[in-house]
mmCIF file of N, CA and C in Angstrom:
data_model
loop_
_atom_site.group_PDB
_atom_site.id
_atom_site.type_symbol
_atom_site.label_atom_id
_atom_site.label_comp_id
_atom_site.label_asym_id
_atom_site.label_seq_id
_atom_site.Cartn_x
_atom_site.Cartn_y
_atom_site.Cartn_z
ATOM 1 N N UNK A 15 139.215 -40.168 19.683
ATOM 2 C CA UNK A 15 139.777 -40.641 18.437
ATOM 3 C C UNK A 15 139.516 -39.602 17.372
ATOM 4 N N UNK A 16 140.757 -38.717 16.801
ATOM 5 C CA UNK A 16 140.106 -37.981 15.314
ATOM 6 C C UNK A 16 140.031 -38.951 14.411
ATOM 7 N N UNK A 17 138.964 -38.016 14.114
ATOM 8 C CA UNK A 17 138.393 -38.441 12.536
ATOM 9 C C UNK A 17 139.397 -37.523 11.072
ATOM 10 N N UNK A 18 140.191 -37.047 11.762
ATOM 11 C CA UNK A 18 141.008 -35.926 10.778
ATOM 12 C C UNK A 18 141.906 -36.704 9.271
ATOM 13 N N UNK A 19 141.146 -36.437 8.435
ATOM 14 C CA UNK A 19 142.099 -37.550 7.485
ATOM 15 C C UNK A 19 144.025 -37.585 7.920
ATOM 16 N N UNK A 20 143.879 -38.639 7.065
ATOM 17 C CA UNK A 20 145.458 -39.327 7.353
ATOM 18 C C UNK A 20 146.389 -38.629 6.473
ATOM 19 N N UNK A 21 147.909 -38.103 6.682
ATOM 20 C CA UNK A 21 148.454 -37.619 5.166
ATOM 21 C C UNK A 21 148.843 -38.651 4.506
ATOM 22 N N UNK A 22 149.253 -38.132 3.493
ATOM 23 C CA UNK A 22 149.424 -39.220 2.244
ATOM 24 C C UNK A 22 150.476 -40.647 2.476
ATOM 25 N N UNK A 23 149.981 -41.463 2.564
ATOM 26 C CA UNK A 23 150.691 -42.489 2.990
ATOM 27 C C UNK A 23 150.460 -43.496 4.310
ATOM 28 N N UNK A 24 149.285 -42.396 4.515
ATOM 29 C CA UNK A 24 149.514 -43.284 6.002
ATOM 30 C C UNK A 24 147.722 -44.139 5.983
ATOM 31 N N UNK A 25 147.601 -45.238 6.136
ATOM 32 C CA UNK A 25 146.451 -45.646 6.546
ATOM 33 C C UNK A 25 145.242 -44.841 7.375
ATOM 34 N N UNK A 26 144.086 -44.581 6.669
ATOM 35 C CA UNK A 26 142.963 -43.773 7.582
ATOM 36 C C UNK A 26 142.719 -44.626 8.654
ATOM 37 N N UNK A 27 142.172 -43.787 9.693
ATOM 38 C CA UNK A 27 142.534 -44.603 11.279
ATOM 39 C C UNK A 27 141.068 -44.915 10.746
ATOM 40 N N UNK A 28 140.315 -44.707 10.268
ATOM 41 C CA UNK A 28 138.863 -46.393 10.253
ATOM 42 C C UNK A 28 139.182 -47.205 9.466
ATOM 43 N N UNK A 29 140.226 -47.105 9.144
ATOM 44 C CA UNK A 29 140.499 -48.611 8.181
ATOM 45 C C UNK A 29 141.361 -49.257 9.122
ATOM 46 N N UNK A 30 142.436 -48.917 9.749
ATOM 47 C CA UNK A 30 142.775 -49.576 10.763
ATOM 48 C C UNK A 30 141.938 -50.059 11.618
ATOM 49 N N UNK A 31 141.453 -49.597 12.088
ATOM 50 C CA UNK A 31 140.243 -49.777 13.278
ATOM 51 C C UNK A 31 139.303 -50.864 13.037
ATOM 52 N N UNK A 32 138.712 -51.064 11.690
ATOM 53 C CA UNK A 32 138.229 -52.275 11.033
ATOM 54 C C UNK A 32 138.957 -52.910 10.810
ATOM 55 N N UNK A 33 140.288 -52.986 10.728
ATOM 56 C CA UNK A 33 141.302 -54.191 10.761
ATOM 57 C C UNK A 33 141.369 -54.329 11.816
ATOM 58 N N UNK A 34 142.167 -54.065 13.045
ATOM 59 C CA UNK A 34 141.515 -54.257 14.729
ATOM 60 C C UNK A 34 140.307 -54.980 14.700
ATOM 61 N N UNK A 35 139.595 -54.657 14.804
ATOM 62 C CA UNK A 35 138.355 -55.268 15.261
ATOM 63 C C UNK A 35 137.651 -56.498 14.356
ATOM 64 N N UNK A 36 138.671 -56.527 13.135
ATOM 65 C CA UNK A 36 138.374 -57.930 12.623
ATOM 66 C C UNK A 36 139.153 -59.035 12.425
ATOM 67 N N UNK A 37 140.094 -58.733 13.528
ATOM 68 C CA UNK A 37 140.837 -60.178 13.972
ATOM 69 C C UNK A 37 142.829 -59.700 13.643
ATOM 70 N N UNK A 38 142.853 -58.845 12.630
ATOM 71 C CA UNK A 38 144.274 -58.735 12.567
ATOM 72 C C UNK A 38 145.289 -58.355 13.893
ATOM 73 N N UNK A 39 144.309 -57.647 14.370
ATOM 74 C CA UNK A 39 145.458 -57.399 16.019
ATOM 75 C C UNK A 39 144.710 -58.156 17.129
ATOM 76 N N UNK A 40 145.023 -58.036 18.098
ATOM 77 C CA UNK A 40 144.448 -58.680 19.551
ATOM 78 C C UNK A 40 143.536 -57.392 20.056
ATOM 79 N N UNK A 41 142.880 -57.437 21.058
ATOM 80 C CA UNK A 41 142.137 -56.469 21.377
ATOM 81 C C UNK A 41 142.649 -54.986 22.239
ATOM 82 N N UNK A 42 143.741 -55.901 23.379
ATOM 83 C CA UNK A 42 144.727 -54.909 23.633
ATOM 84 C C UNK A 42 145.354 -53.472 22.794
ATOM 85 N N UNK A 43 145.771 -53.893 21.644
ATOM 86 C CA UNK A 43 145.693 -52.766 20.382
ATOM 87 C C UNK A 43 144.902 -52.062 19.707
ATOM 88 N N UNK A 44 143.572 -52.556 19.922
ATOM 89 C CA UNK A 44 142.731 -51.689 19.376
ATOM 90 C C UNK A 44 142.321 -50.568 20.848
ATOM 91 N N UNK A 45 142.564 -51.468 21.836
ATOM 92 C CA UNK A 45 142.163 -50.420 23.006
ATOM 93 C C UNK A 45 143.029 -49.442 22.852
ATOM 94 N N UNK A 46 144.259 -49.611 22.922
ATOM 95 C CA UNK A 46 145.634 -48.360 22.203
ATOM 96 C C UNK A 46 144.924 -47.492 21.388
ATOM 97 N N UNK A 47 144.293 -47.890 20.442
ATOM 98 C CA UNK A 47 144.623 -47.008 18.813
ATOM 99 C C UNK A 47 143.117 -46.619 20.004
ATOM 100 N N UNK A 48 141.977 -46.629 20.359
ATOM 101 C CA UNK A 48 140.841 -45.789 20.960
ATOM 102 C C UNK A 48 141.065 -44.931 21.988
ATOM 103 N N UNK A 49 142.251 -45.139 22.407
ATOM 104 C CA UNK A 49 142.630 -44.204 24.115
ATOM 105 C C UNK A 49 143.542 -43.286 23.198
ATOM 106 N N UNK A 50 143.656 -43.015 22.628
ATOM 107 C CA UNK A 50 145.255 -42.184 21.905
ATOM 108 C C UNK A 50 145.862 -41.606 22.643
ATOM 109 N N UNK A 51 146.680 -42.898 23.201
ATOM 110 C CA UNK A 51 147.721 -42.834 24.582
ATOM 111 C C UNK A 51 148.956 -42.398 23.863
ATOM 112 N N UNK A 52 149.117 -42.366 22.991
ATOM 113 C CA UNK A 52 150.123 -42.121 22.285
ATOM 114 C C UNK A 52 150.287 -40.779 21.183
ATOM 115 N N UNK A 53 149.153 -40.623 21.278
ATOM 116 C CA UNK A 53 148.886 -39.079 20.441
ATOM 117 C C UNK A 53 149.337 -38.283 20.404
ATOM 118 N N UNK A 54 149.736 -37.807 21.496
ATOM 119 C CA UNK A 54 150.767 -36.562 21.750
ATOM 120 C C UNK A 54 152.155 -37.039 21.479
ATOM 121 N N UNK A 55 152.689 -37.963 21.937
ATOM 122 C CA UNK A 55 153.872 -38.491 21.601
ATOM 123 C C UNK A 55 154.083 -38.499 19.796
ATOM 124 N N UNK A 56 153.373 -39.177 19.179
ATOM 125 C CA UNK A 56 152.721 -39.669 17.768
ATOM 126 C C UNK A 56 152.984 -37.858 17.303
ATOM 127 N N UNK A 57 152.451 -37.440 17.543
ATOM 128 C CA UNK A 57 152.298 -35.549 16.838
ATOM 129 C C UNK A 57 153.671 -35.493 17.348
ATOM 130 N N UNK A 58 154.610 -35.010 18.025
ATOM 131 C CA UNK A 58 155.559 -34.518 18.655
ATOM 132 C C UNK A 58 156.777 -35.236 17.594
ATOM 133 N N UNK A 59 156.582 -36.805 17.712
ATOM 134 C CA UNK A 59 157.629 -37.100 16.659
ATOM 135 C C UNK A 59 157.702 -36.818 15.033
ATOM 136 N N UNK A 60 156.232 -36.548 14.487
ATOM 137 C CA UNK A 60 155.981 -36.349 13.321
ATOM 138 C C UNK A 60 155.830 -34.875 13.116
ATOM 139 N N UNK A 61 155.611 -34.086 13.609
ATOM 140 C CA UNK A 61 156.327 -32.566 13.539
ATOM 141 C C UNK A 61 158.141 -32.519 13.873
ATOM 142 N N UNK A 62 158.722 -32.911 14.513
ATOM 143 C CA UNK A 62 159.958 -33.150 14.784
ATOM 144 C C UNK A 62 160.661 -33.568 13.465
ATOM 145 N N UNK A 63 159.979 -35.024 13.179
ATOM 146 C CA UNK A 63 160.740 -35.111 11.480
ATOM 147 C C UNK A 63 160.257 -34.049 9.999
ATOM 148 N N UNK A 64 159.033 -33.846 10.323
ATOM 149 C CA UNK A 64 158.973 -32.562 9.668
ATOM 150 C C UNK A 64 159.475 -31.441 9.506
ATOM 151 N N UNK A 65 160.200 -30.836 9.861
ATOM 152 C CA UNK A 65 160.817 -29.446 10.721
ATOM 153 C C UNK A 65 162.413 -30.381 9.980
ATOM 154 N N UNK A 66 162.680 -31.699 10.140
ATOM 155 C CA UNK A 66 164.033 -31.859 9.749
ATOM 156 C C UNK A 66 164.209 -32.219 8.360
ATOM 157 N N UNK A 67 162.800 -32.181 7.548
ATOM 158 C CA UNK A 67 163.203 -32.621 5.935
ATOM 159 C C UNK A 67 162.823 -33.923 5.982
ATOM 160 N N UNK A 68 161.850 -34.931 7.066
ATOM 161 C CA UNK A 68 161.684 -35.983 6.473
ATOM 162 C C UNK A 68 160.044 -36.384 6.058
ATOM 163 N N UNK A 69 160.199 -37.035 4.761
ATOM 164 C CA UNK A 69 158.926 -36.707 4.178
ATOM 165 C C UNK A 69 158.817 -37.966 3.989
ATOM 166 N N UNK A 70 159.437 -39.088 4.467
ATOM 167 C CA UNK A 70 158.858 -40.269 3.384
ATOM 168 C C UNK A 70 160.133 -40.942 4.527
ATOM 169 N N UNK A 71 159.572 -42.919 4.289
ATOM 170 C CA UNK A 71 160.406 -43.599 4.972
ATOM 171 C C UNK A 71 160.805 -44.675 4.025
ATOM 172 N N UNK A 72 162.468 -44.764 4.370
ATOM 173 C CA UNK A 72 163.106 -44.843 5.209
ATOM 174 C C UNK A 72 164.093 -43.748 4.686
ATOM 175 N N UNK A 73 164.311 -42.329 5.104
ATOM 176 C CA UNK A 73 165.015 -41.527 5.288
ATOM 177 C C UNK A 73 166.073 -41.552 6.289
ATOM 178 N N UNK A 74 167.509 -41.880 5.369
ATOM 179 C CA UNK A 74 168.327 -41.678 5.701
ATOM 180 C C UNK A 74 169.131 -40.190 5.893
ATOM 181 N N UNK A 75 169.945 -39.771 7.216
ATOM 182 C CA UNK A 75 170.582 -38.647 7.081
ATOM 183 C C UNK A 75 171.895 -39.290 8.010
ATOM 184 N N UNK A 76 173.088 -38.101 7.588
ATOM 185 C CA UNK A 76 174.456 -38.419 8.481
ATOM 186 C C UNK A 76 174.863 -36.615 8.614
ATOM 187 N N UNK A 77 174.993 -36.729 9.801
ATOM 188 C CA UNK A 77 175.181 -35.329 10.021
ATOM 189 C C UNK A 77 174.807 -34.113 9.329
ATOM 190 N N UNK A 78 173.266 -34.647 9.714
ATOM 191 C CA UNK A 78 172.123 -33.380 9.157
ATOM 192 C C UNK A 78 172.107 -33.243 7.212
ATOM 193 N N UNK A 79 172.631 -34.551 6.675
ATOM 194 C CA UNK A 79 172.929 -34.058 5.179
ATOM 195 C C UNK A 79 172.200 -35.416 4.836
ATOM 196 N N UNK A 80 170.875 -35.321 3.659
ATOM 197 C CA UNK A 80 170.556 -36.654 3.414
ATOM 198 C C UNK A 80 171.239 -37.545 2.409
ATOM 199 N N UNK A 81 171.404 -38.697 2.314
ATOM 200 C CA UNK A 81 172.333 -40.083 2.065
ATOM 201 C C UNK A 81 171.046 -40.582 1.504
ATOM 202 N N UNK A 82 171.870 -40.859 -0.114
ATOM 203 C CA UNK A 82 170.862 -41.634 -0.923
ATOM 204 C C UNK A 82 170.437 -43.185 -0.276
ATOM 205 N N UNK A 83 169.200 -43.399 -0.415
ATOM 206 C CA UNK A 83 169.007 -44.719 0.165
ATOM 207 C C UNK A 83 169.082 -46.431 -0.346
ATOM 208 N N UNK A 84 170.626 -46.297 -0.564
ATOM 209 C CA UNK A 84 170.733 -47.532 -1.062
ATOM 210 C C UNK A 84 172.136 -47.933 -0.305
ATOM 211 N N UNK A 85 172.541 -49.053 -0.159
ATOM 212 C CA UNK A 85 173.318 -49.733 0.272
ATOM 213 C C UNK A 85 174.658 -48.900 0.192
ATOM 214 N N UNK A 86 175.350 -48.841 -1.067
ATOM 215 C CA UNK A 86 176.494 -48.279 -2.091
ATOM 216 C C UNK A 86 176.984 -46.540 -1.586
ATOM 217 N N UNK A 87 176.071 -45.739 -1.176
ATOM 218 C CA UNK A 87 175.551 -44.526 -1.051
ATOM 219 C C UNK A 87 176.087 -44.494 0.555
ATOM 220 N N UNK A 88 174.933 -45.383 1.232
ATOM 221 C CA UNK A 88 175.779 -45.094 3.186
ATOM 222 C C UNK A 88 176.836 -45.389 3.115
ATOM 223 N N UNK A 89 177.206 -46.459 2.654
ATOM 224 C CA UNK A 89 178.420 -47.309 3.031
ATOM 225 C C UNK A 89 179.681 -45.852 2.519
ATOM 226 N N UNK A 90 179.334 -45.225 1.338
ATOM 227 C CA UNK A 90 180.472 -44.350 1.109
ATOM 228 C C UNK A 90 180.520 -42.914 2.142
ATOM 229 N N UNK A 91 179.121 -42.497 2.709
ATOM 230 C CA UNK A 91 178.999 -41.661 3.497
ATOM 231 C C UNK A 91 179.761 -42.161 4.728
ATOM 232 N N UNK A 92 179.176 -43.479 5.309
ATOM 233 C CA UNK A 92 179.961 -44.017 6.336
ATOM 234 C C UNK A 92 181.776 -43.541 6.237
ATOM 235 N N UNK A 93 181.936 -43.968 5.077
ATOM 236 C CA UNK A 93 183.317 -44.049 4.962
ATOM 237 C C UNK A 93 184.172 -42.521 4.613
ATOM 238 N N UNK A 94 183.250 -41.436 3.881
ATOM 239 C CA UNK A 94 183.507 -40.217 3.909
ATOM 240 C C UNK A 94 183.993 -39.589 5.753
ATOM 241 N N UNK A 95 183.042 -39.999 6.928
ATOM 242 C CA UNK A 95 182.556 -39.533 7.844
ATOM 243 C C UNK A 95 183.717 -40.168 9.179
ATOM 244 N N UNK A 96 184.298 -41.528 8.929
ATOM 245 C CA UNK A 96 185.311 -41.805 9.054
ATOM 246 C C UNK A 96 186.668 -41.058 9.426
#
């Protein structure tokens, strides 16, 4: 398990971990978040959106160009793309 702080936004994994272990998840999940079965996967997708401009969620894009995130905005991209 790193101890490597979290970037901005994201919950430090001992604060999760004390949420785990004090009833918010089942135990099954905390065994997850201690095996970091997913770690490599977890890095791979978050360098991946990095590398494409995404810094923050819920980032929208339509053919590699980002789409303001509101309703009014896709719907006209949708319809540009059409």
């Amino acid at each position: 398990m790193s101890s490597a702080p979290s970037p901005a936004g994201e919950a430090p994994v001992p604060l999760l971990l004390s949420l785990l272990r004090n009833g918010v998840a089942p135990m099954p999940e905390l065994e997850c978040v201690n095996s970091d079965r997913y770690a490599d996967w977890t890095s791979a997708v978050t360098e991946d959106a990095s590398r494409a401009g995404v810094n923050a969620t819920p980032t929208v894009k339509m053919n590699g160009q980002d789409i303001e995130n509101t309703d009014a905005a896709l719907r006209q991209a949708v319809e540009a793309a059409s």
